[in-house]
mmCIF file of C-alpha atoms in Angstrom:
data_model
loop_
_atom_site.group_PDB
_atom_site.id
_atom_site.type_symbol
_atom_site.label_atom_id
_atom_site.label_comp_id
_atom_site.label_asym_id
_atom_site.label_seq_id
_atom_site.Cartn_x
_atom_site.Cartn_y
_atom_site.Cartn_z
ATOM 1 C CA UNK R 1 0.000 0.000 0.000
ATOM 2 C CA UNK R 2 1.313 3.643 -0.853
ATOM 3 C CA UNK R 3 1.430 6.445 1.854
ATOM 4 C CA UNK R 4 0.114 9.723 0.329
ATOM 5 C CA UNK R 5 0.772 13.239 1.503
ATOM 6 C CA UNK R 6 -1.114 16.259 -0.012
ATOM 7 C CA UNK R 7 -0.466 19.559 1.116
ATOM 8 C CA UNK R 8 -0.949 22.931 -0.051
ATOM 9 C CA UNK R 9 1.606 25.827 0.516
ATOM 10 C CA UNK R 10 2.985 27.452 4.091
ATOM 11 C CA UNK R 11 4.551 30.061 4.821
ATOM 12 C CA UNK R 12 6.373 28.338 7.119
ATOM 13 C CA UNK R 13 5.252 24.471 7.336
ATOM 14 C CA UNK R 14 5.839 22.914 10.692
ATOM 15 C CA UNK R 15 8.476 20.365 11.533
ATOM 16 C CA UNK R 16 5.867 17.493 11.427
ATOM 17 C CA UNK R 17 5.012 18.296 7.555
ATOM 18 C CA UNK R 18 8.841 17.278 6.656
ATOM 19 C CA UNK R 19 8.420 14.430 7.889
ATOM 20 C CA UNK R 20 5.128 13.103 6.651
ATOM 21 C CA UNK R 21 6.673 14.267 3.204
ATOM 22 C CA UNK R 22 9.918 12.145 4.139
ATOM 23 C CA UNK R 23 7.504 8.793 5.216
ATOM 24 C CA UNK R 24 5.415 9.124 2.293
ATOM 25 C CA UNK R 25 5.481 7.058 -1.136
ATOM 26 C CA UNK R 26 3.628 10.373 -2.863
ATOM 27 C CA UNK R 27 3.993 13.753 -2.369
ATOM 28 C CA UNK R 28 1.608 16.088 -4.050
ATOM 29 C CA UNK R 29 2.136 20.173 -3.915
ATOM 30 C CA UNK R 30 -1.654 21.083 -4.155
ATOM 31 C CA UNK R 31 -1.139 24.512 -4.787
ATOM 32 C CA UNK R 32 -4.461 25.271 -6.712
ATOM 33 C CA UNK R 33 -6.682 25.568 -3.428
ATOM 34 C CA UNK R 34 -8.790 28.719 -2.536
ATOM 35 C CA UNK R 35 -7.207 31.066 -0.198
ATOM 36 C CA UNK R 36 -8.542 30.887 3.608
ATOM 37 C CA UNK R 37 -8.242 34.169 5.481
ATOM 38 C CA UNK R 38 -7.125 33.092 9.045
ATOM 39 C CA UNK R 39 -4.806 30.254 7.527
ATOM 40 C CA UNK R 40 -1.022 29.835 7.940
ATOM 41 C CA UNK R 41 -0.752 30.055 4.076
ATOM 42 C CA UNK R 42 0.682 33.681 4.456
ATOM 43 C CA UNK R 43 1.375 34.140 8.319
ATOM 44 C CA UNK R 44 3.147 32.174 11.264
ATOM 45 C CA UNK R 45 3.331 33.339 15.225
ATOM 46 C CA UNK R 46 7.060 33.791 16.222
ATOM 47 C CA UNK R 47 7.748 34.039 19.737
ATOM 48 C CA UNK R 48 9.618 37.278 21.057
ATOM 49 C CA UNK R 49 10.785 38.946 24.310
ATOM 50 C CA UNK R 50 7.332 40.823 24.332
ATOM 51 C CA UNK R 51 5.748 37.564 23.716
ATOM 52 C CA UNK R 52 3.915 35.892 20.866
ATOM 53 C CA UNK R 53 3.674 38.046 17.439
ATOM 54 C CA UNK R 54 2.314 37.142 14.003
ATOM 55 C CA UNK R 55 4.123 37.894 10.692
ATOM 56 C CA UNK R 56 2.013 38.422 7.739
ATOM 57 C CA UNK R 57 3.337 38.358 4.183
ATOM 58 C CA UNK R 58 0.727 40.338 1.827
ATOM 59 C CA UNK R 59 -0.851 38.263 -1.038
ATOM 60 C CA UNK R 60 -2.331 39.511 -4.377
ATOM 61 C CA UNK R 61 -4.523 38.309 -6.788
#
């Protein structure tokens, strides 16, 4: 039996996505999803002195 991973883009994936892609037979890049606001496709909390923080990256289109 084949192990599939599909996954659509990140900003910043987390550590457990590398290695589903690593244990997987298949890897497919979906990449033709619709955009949810709220997601981690453009953002990711960093932690900082002040404490936690988000980082947005603007998307168009």
């Amino acid at each position: 039996m084949n192990t599939v991973v599909i996954s659509q883009p990140m900003l910043f994936p987390w550590i457990g996505m590398f290695e589903q892609i690593c244990l997987a037979d298949v890897y497919v890049h979906y990449d033709d999803v619709q955009f949810s606001k709220g997601s981690f496709s453009n953002r990711v909390q960093v932690k900082s002195a002040s404490g936690s923080k988000w980082i947005t990256v603007p998307l168009i289109g």
